[in-house]
Amino acid sequence: MSGTALLEVRDVSVTFATRERVVEAARNCSLELHAGEVLALVGESGSGKSTLARVIAGIVTPTRGGVYFRSHDLHRSSRSAGRTLRQRIQMVFQDPDSSLNPWHTIGSILTEPLIVRSYGGRTAMQGRVEELLGLVQLDTSILGKRAHELSGGQKQRVAIARALAMEPEVLIADEPLSSLDVATAASIGLLLRDLKERLGIAMLFISHDLASVRRFATRVAVMFAGEIVEAGPCSILDVPAHPYTRLLLASTLTATKRKLDLQLVDDIDALAALPHTAGACHYRSRCIQRIEVCCHEPQLAPVANLAGHLARCHLCHSSPD
């Protein structure tokens, strides 16, 4: 494991079993997140990115592999140690309506994590709540309101403030812009970038919007069918090596989006239904560039054109020296 990584995901797999099928929602996924950087995890719905985020946040237990924060295994530490470590990793969900208690006031929502932390007396907690509202650019006049009385952007800011109440070193933002209108999404994106700079926290930014990824992230990892198929600095989006990454880019940059979307996986059921031959490339059945060697599973390996660029594709692996 890298000695410089703040957080490392090592060979994580997650398997869900139902009466009808077994779905491997994440498969041998490895990631590193360094202090102060933004790592974007991209892919359409059903690609496994939210599952992987929930493993990192401690919500889902991996079937195999481990998640390490400051070299400590989050899922194999003692209960008390694991709880303390996981407080340093907080998550902001896509839909604040489902993550904010509709019966509680905004004041009580923001005070609750401070009580968990044993932050101090009433006066100290009240002062901290006001600081948190200032960080997310909200007025204290909303403290007595409930979530349903706020706009979508205000609710997402409250969700961010609640996560910041735990003073995390890692913030996981799971599609935080997708439920918002364009102008509000832009303002929340700017807020996240400002918080990253002001607080120095590392972020895992999960999105299907490659335009926001380009503006915000330091590095990017692309997921398909539960696997990381391409990763590297954000400049890989200018020279994508994997055919799936090129498809994602084309689906956002061309007028043929609806036609291309027919080739994309929409949900976990579609993921389970993807035709796949054991031991072969998972993308093989949909890849128009497939060749004979694609019947063998490729590894995530270096691409020659850019330092730190990795791809899981036989067509773009570097040749050995």
XYZ file of C-alpha atoms in Angstrom:
321
model
C 0.000 0.000 0.000
C 1.261 3.471 -0.852
C 2.777 5.325 2.068
C 1.581 8.670 0.683
C -2.099 7.847 0.193
C -4.560 9.255 2.706
C -7.095 6.619 1.693
C -6.643 3.449 -0.334
C -9.185 1.040 -1.761
C -7.442 -2.260 -2.414
C -8.931 -5.020 -4.599
C -12.480 -4.372 -3.353
C -15.309 -6.533 -4.670
C -18.964 -6.360 -3.657
C -21.424 -9.128 -4.494
C -25.190 -8.855 -4.065
C -27.260 -12.039 -4.123
C -30.967 -12.149 -4.965
C -33.324 -15.039 -5.653
C -32.795 -14.639 -9.378
C -29.097 -13.853 -9.708
C -25.795 -12.900 -8.188
C -24.524 -9.441 -9.177
C -20.916 -8.360 -8.723
C -21.493 -4.626 -8.329
C -17.789 -3.914 -7.803
C -14.960 -6.154 -8.925
C -11.305 -5.953 -7.839
C -11.402 -2.156 -7.580
C -8.319 -0.289 -6.362
C -8.026 3.475 -5.834
C -5.823 5.928 -3.998
C -6.911 9.325 -2.664
C -4.232 11.742 -1.547
C -4.549 14.623 0.897
C -6.048 17.741 -0.660
C -6.912 16.253 -4.063
C -10.199 15.608 -5.849
C -10.609 12.169 -7.407
C -13.587 11.881 -9.759
C -15.290 8.522 -10.169
C -17.355 8.497 -13.360
C -19.682 6.149 -15.196
C -23.395 5.907 -15.852
C -25.974 4.472 -13.443
C -25.276 0.837 -12.650
C -21.532 1.085 -13.219
C -20.782 0.466 -9.545
C -19.456 3.874 -8.545
C -22.042 4.525 -5.808
C -21.538 1.021 -4.436
C -17.810 1.657 -4.193
C -18.475 5.012 -2.490
C -20.673 3.322 0.105
C -17.938 0.800 0.819
C -15.502 3.663 1.455
C -18.043 5.403 3.708
C -18.567 2.210 5.707
C -22.208 1.788 4.665
C -21.539 -1.402 2.653
C -19.114 -4.143 3.702
C -16.911 -5.437 0.873
C -17.154 -9.091 -0.054
C -13.406 -9.088 -0.683
C -10.614 -6.572 -0.327
C -10.162 -3.684 2.070
C -10.391 0.074 2.553
C -7.511 1.730 4.393
C -7.573 5.192 5.947
C -4.174 6.356 7.170
C -3.074 2.705 6.859
C -5.902 1.436 9.123
C -8.358 -1.094 7.673
C -11.783 0.509 8.130
C -13.706 -2.762 7.977
C -11.417 -4.850 10.168
C -10.651 -2.422 12.978
C -12.321 -2.753 16.374
C -15.818 -1.312 16.598
C -14.720 1.798 18.514
C -11.621 2.385 16.363
C -13.582 1.839 13.172
C -16.262 4.304 14.263
C -13.636 6.939 15.024
C -11.905 6.407 11.684
C -15.148 6.516 9.704
C -16.045 9.861 11.270
C -13.107 11.243 9.297
C -14.857 10.194 6.087
C -18.222 11.824 5.420
C -20.651 11.499 2.526
C -22.996 13.939 0.785
C -25.748 12.103 -1.072
C -27.395 12.876 -4.388
C -30.863 13.603 -3.023
C -30.994 15.722 0.151
C -34.728 15.016 0.469
C -33.904 11.412 1.322
C -30.899 12.179 3.533
C -32.312 15.037 5.662
C -34.875 14.162 8.347
C -38.090 15.966 7.305
C -39.322 16.219 10.910
C -36.235 17.913 12.339
C -35.343 21.579 12.126
C -32.157 22.594 10.319
C -30.727 23.574 13.701
C -31.243 20.081 15.127
C -29.929 18.445 11.929
C -26.654 20.356 12.238
C -26.417 19.927 16.017
C -26.821 16.134 15.937
C -23.306 15.332 14.600
C -21.825 17.746 17.152
C -23.553 15.790 19.933
C -22.078 12.569 18.496
C -18.651 14.198 18.635
C -19.223 15.492 22.190
C -18.296 18.881 20.784
C -19.086 20.887 23.926
C -21.903 22.696 25.678
C -24.929 24.366 24.132
C -23.178 27.677 23.528
C -20.204 26.019 21.801
C -22.478 23.934 19.587
C -24.607 26.933 18.667
C -21.488 28.844 17.664
C -20.250 25.917 15.588
C -23.617 25.565 13.821
C -23.427 29.227 12.833
C -19.878 28.690 11.538
C -21.045 25.734 9.460
C -23.835 27.787 7.909
C -21.292 30.464 7.053
C -19.061 27.888 5.369
C -21.890 26.855 3.036
C -23.127 30.428 2.549
C -26.468 30.103 4.339
C -28.110 32.548 6.732
C -28.918 31.616 10.347
C -32.558 32.512 9.664
C -33.111 28.982 8.335
C -32.234 27.274 11.651
C -35.856 26.992 12.733
C -37.079 25.740 9.368
C -37.493 22.166 8.183
C -35.969 20.749 5.015
C -39.202 20.876 2.988
C -39.266 24.643 3.463
C -35.918 25.098 1.700
C -34.983 25.169 -1.971
C -33.048 22.287 -3.529
C -29.796 24.227 -3.422
C -30.309 25.222 0.219
C -30.994 21.600 1.187
C -27.816 20.420 -0.515
C -25.850 23.118 1.313
C -27.311 21.922 4.615
C -26.289 18.356 3.735
C -22.737 19.567 3.041
C -22.680 21.535 6.317
C -23.800 18.441 8.242
C -20.968 16.423 6.725
C -18.464 19.169 7.588
C -19.649 19.139 11.215
C -17.594 15.961 11.701
C -14.482 17.800 10.466
C -13.721 15.108 7.878
C -10.439 14.627 6.078
C -12.282 12.959 3.190
C -15.593 14.143 1.744
C -17.472 11.802 -0.603
C -19.841 13.708 -2.890
C -22.162 11.205 -4.581
C -23.724 12.930 -7.617
C -24.265 16.111 -5.546
C -25.243 18.221 -8.578
C -27.478 15.872 -10.555
C -30.790 16.699 -8.828
C -30.296 20.474 -9.204
C -31.026 22.925 -12.000
C -28.083 24.157 -14.047
C -27.533 27.448 -12.212
C -27.861 25.892 -8.752
C -25.595 23.002 -9.701
C -22.943 25.474 -10.844
C -23.122 27.339 -7.530
C -22.840 24.118 -5.505
C -19.868 23.067 -7.650
C -18.165 26.374 -6.901
C -18.933 25.925 -3.199
C -17.328 22.460 -3.135
C -14.243 23.791 -4.901
C -14.030 26.674 -2.403
C -14.382 24.315 0.570
C -11.686 22.052 -0.788
C -9.309 25.008 -1.059
C -10.230 26.581 2.296
C -10.347 23.423 4.392
C -7.762 21.323 2.544
C -9.962 18.242 2.563
C -9.686 15.459 -0.002
C -12.777 14.658 -2.062
C -14.136 11.681 -3.930
C -16.416 13.316 -6.497
C -18.860 10.890 -8.105
C -20.502 12.038 -11.315
C -21.681 11.150 -14.791
C -21.149 14.781 -15.879
C -17.712 14.910 -17.468
C -17.887 18.690 -17.894
C -18.040 19.222 -14.118
C -15.294 16.622 -13.661
C -12.995 18.559 -16.002
C -13.554 21.761 -14.005
C -13.253 20.267 -10.554
C -11.170 17.100 -10.326
C -7.460 16.414 -10.044
C -7.650 12.788 -11.196
C -10.350 10.596 -12.679
C -11.301 6.912 -12.638
C -13.853 5.490 -15.094
C -16.064 2.538 -14.110
C -17.923 0.080 -16.299
C -19.800 -3.022 -15.114
C -18.256 -2.843 -11.654
C -14.664 -2.468 -12.862
C -12.306 0.473 -13.165
C -11.510 0.517 -16.876
C -9.449 3.707 -17.108
C -7.735 6.028 -14.625
C -5.226 8.847 -14.463
C -4.931 12.631 -14.352
C -7.937 14.527 -15.715
C -6.033 15.159 -18.926
C -6.828 11.553 -19.919
C -10.245 12.906 -20.919
C -8.463 14.695 -23.757
C -6.770 11.473 -24.899
C -9.078 8.641 -23.753
C -7.661 5.188 -24.386
C -10.537 2.885 -23.463
C -13.444 2.649 -25.951
C -15.963 2.996 -23.113
C -14.445 6.315 -21.979
C -14.639 7.536 -25.566
C -18.311 6.531 -25.641
C -19.017 8.462 -22.436
C -17.325 11.534 -23.881
C -19.223 11.206 -27.157
C -22.539 10.855 -25.308
C -22.025 14.267 -23.696
C -20.333 16.108 -26.550
C -22.319 15.143 -29.637
C -25.871 15.530 -30.847
C -26.251 11.738 -31.064
C -26.560 11.334 -27.290
C -29.902 9.517 -27.354
C -28.607 7.026 -29.891
C -25.431 6.402 -27.907
C -27.322 6.124 -24.619
C -28.971 2.983 -25.945
C -25.565 1.327 -25.587
C -25.153 2.381 -21.938
C -26.139 0.413 -18.849
C -29.109 2.054 -17.095
C -29.312 0.210 -13.758
C -28.124 -2.739 -11.721
C -30.570 -5.125 -13.444
C -29.115 -4.170 -16.811
C -25.647 -4.706 -15.364
C -26.616 -8.214 -14.328
C -28.050 -8.901 -17.771
C -24.914 -7.888 -19.668
C -23.642 -10.818 -21.717
C -20.262 -11.872 -20.402
C -17.980 -14.805 -20.993
C -16.006 -15.833 -17.933
C -12.361 -14.845 -18.279
C -13.042 -12.381 -21.130
C -13.060 -8.596 -21.232
C -16.302 -7.339 -19.660
C -16.702 -4.733 -22.393
C -16.112 -7.223 -25.220
C -19.769 -7.875 -26.142
C -20.370 -4.167 -26.821
C -16.998 -3.115 -28.200
C -16.883 -2.536 -31.962
C -13.066 -2.690 -31.826
C -12.845 -6.144 -30.216
C -10.213 -8.532 -31.511
C -9.363 -12.153 -30.808
C -7.285 -11.438 -27.685
C -10.335 -9.795 -26.066
C -11.598 -13.258 -25.163
C -8.958 -13.006 -22.424
C -9.479 -10.587 -19.561
C -7.205 -7.511 -19.713
C -5.493 -5.989 -16.691
C -5.461 -2.326 -15.684
C -2.071 -1.435 -17.147
C -0.100 1.652 -18.264
C -0.875 3.531 -21.456
C 2.200 4.904 -23.204
C 1.030 8.434 -24.019
C 0.696 9.923 -20.506
C 2.337 9.381 -17.115
C -0.049 7.780 -14.644
C -2.542 6.804 -17.367
C -3.972 3.284 -16.905
C -6.507 1.394 -19.000
C -8.088 -2.056 -18.924
C -7.902 -2.772 -22.648
C -5.709 -5.046 -24.802
C -5.666 -2.422 -27.564
C -3.941 0.265 -25.520
C -1.544 -1.478 -23.156
C 2.056 -0.358 -23.266
C 4.448 -2.800 -24.880
C 7.057 -4.241 -22.524
C 10.597 -2.891 -22.859
